[in-house]
Coordinates of C-alpha atoms in Angstrom, one line a residue:
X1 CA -21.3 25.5 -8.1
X2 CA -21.5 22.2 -9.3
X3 CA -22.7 23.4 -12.8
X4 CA -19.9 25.2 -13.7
X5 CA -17.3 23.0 -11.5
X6 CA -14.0 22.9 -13.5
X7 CA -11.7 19.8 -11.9
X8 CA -8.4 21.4 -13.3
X9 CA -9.1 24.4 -10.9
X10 CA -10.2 22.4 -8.0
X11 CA -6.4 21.2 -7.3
X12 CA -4.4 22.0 -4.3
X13 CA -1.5 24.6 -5.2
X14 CA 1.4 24.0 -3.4
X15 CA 1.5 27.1 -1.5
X16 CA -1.8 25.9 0.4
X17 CA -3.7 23.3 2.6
X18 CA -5.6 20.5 1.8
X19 CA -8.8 21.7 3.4
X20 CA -11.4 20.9 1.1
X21 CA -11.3 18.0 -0.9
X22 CA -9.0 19.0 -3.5
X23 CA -7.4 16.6 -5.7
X24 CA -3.0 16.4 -4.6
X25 CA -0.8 16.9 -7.4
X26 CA -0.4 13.2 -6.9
X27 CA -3.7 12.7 -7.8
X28 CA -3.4 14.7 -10.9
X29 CA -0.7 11.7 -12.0
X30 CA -3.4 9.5 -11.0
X31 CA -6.0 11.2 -13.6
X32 CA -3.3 11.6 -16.5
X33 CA -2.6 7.8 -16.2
X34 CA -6.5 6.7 -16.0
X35 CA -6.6 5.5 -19.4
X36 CA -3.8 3.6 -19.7
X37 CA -4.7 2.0 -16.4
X38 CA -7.9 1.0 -18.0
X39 CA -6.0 -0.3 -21.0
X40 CA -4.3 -2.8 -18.7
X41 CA -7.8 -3.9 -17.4
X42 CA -7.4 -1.9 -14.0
X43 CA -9.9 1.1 -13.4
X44 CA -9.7 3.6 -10.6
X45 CA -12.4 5.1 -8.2
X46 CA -14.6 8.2 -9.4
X47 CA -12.7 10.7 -8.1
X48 CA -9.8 10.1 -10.4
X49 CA -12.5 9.8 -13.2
X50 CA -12.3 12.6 -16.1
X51 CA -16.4 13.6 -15.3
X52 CA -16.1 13.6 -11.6
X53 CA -18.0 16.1 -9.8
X54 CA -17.6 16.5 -5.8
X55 CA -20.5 14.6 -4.5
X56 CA -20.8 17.1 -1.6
X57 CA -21.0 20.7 -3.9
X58 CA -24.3 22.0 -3.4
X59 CA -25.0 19.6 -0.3
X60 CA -24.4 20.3 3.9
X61 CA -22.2 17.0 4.0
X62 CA -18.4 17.3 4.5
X63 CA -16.2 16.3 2.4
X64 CA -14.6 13.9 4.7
X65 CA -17.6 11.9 4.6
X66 CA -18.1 11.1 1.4
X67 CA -16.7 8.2 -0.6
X68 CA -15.1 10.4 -3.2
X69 CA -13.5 12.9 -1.0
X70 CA -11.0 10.2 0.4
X71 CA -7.7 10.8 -1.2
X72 CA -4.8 8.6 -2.3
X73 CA -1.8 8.4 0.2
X74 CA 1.7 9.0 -1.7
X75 CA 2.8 6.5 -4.5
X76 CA -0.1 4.2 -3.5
X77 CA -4.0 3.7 -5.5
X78 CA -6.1 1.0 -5.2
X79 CA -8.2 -0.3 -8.4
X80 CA -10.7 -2.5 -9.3
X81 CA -9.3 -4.9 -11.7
X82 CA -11.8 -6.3 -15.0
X83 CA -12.1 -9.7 -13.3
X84 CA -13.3 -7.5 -9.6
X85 CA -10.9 -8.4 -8.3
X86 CA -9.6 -5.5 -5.7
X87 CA -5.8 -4.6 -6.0
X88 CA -3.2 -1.7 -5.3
X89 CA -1.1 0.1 -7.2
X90 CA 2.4 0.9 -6.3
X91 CA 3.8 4.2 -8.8
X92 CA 7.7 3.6 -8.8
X93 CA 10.3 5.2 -10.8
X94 CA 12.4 2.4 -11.5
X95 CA 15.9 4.4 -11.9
X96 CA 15.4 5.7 -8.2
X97 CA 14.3 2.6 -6.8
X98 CA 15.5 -0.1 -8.8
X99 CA 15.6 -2.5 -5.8
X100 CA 12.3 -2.0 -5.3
X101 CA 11.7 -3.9 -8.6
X102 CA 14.1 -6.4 -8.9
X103 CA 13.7 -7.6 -5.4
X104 CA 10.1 -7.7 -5.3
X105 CA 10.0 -9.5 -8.7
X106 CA 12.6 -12.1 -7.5
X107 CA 10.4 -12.8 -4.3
X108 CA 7.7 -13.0 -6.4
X109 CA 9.2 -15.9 -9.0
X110 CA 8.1 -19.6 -9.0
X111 CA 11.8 -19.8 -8.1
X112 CA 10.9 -18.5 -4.6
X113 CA 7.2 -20.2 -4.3
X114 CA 7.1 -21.5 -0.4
X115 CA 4.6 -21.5 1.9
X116 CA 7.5 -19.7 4.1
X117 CA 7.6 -16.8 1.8
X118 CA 6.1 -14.2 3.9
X119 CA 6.6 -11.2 1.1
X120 CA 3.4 -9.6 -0.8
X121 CA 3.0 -10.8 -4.7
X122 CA 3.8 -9.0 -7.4
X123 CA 1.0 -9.6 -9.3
X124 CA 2.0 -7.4 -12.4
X125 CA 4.3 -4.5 -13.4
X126 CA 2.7 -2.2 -15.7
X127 CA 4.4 0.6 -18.1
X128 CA 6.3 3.1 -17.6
X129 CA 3.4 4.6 -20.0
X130 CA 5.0 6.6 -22.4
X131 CA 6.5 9.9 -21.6
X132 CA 6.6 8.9 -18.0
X133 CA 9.2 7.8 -15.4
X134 CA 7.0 5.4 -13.2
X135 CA 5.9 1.7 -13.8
X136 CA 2.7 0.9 -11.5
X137 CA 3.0 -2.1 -9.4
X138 CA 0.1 -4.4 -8.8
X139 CA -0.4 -5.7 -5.5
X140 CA -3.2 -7.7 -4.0
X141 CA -5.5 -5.3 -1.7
X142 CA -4.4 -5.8 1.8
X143 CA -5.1 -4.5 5.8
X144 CA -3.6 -2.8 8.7
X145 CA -2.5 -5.8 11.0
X146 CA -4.6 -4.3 14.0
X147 CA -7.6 -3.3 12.1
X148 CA -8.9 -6.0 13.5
X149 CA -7.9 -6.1 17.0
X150 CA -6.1 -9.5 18.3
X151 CA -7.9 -11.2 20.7
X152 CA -6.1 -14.4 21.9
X153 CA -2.5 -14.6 22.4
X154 CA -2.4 -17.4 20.5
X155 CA -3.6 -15.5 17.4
X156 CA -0.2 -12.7 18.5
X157 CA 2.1 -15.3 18.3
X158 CA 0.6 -16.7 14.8
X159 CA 1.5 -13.3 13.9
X160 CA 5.4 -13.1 14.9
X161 CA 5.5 -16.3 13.4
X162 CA 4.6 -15.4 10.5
X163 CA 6.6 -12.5 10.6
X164 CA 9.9 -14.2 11.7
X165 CA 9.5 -17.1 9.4
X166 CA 8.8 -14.9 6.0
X167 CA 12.3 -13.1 7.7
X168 CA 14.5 -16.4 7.7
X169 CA 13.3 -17.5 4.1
X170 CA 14.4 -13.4 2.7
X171 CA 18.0 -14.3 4.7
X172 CA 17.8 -17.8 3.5
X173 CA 17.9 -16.2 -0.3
X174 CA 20.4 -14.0 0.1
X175 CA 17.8 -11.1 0.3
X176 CA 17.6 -8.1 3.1
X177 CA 14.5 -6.5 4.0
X178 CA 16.3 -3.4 5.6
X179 CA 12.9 -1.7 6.6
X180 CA 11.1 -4.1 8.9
X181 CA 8.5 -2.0 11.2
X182 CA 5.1 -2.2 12.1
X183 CA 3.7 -0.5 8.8
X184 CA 5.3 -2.8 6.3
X185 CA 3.5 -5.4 7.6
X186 CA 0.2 -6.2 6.5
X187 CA -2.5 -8.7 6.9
X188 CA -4.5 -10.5 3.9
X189 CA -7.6 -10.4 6.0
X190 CA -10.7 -9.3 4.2
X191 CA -12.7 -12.3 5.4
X192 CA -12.6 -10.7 8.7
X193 CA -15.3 -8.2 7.6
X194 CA -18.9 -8.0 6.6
X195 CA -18.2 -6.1 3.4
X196 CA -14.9 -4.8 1.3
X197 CA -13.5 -1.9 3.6
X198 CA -12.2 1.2 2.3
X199 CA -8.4 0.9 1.7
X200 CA -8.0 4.6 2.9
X201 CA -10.3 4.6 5.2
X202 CA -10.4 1.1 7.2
X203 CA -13.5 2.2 9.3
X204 CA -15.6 2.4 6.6
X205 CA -16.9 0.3 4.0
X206 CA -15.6 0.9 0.8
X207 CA -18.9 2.1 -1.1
X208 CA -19.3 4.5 2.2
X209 CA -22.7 2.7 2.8
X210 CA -21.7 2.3 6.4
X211 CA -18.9 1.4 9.5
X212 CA -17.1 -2.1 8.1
X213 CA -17.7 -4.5 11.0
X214 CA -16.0 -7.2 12.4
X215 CA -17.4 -10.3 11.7
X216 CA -15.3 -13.3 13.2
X217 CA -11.8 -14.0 14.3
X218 CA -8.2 -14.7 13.4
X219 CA -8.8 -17.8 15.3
X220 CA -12.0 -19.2 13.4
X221 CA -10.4 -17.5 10.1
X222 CA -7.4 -17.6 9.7
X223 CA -4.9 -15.0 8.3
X224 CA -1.5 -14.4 6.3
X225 CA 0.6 -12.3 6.9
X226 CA 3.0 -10.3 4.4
X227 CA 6.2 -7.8 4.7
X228 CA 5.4 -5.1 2.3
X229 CA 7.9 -2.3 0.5
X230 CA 11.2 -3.6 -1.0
X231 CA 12.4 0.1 -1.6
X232 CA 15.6 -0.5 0.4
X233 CA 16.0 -4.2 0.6
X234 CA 19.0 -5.3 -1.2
X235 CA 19.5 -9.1 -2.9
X236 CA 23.1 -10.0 -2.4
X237 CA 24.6 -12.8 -4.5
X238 CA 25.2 -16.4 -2.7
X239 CA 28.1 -17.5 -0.7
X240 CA 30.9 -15.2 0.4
X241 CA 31.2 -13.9 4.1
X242 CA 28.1 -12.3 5.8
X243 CA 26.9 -9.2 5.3
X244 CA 27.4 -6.0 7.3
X245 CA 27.3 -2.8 6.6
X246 CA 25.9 0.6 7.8
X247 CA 21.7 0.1 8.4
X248 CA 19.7 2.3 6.2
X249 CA 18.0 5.8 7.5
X250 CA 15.3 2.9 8.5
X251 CA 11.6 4.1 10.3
X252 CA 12.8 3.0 14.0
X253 CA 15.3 4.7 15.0
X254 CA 15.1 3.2 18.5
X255 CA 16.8 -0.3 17.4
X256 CA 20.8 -1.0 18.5
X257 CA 21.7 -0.8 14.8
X258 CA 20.7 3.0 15.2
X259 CA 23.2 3.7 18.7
X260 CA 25.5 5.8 18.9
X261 CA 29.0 3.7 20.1
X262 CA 28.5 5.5 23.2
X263 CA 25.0 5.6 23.8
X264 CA 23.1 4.3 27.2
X265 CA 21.9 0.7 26.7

């Protein structure tokens, strides 16, 4: 099979389930933009390469458990950039979410440089390549906040603190998250490991050679903390009264702001 393998046909169709280590039609947006990517100095795994073969035709091993069978998740890619340095790549159509932009390059300006800014770099903002919609946001490569488990309390309330503080400075600038939960929050915390772990597959490591293990602690290395996703956070200007108005559709929808007037408490 792997002779005559054709990776236009090998593409999930919409009426149909991922079952077999098809590329997404996301991932076909991937491909298209590989060599502009590359142009920028950012180059993507195999699997979005234009000779990529399965590594599992012809073999017993599922697809699941092989490096290039792990898939993208939504808007998000991660990419090797020319220096090696490991990033991700945010695809954002700028006319849909043009908060997402503008807020996340204002947190991101030597304006708003403090050790109390809590909100993940913008480390570039490439395109939109021409004839398409999206600009690619570059963001450093980070982790799941419990990948690692936490093991003092100490190291939990480092955590909130971090958390709360990088809050206060966003209302300090006149800036509203709108969508703080538990998976916009991420941890720079690669030290923690005895190799680079897969970004879509945090168990492994990220050439598949083997389970990433924990190596040492929050405690004896420490981490930062970062809110992620500025797609519904809103800069407002300074002064004037505070700001209230009706929360966004939001990811908890457990929190008072979400009550009905007449709800239970």
């Amino acid at each position: 099979m792997a002779a005559d393998f054709d990776v236009a046909k090998f593409v999930v169709r919409p009426d149909h389930v991922w079952t077999d280590g098809e590329l997404t039609q996301r991932e076909v947006f991937w491909r298209k933009h590989r060599q502009f990517l590359k142009d920028q100095g950012y180059n993507l795994r195999g699997r979005y390469q234009p000779d990529w073969k399965p590594s599992w035709l012809s073999t017993s091993k599922p697809w699941m458990r092989c490096e290039d069978g792990i898939m993208s998740i939504g808007p998000l890619l991660d990419a090797v950039r020319d220096d090696g340095t490991l990033v991700m790549l945010k695809a954002v159509n700028p006319i849909e979410m043009p908060d997402e932009i503008s807020v996340g390059k204002s947190l991101s300006s030597e304006r708003l440089a403090s050790p109390r800014n809590h909100c993940v770099p913008y480390l570039d903002i490439l395109g939109p390549p021409e004839g398409a919609d999206e600009v690619f946001i570059v963001l450093p490569l980070l982790v799941y906040i419990d990948r690692a488990p936490f093991e003092t309390i100490g190291e939990v309330v480092e955590f909130f603190r971090q958390i709360f503080e990088g809050l206060e400075f966003m209302h300090e600038n006149n800036i509203a998250h709108e969508d703080c939960k538990f998976d916009n929050m991420m941890a720079e915390a690669q030290h923690l490991f005895d190799a680079p772990i897969h970004p879509f597959k945090e168990y492994m490591r990220r050439d598949f050679a083997g389970p990433a293990s924990i190596i040492t602690s929050r405690t004896l290395k420490p981490v930062k903390y970062y809110l992620i996703d500025f797609g519904l956070s809103k800069e407002y200007p300074p002064g004037g009264p505070p700001r209230l108005e009706e929360p966004p559709w939001g990811g908890d929808k457990s929190v008072p702001e979400h009550w009905l007037p007449d709800a239970a408490p």
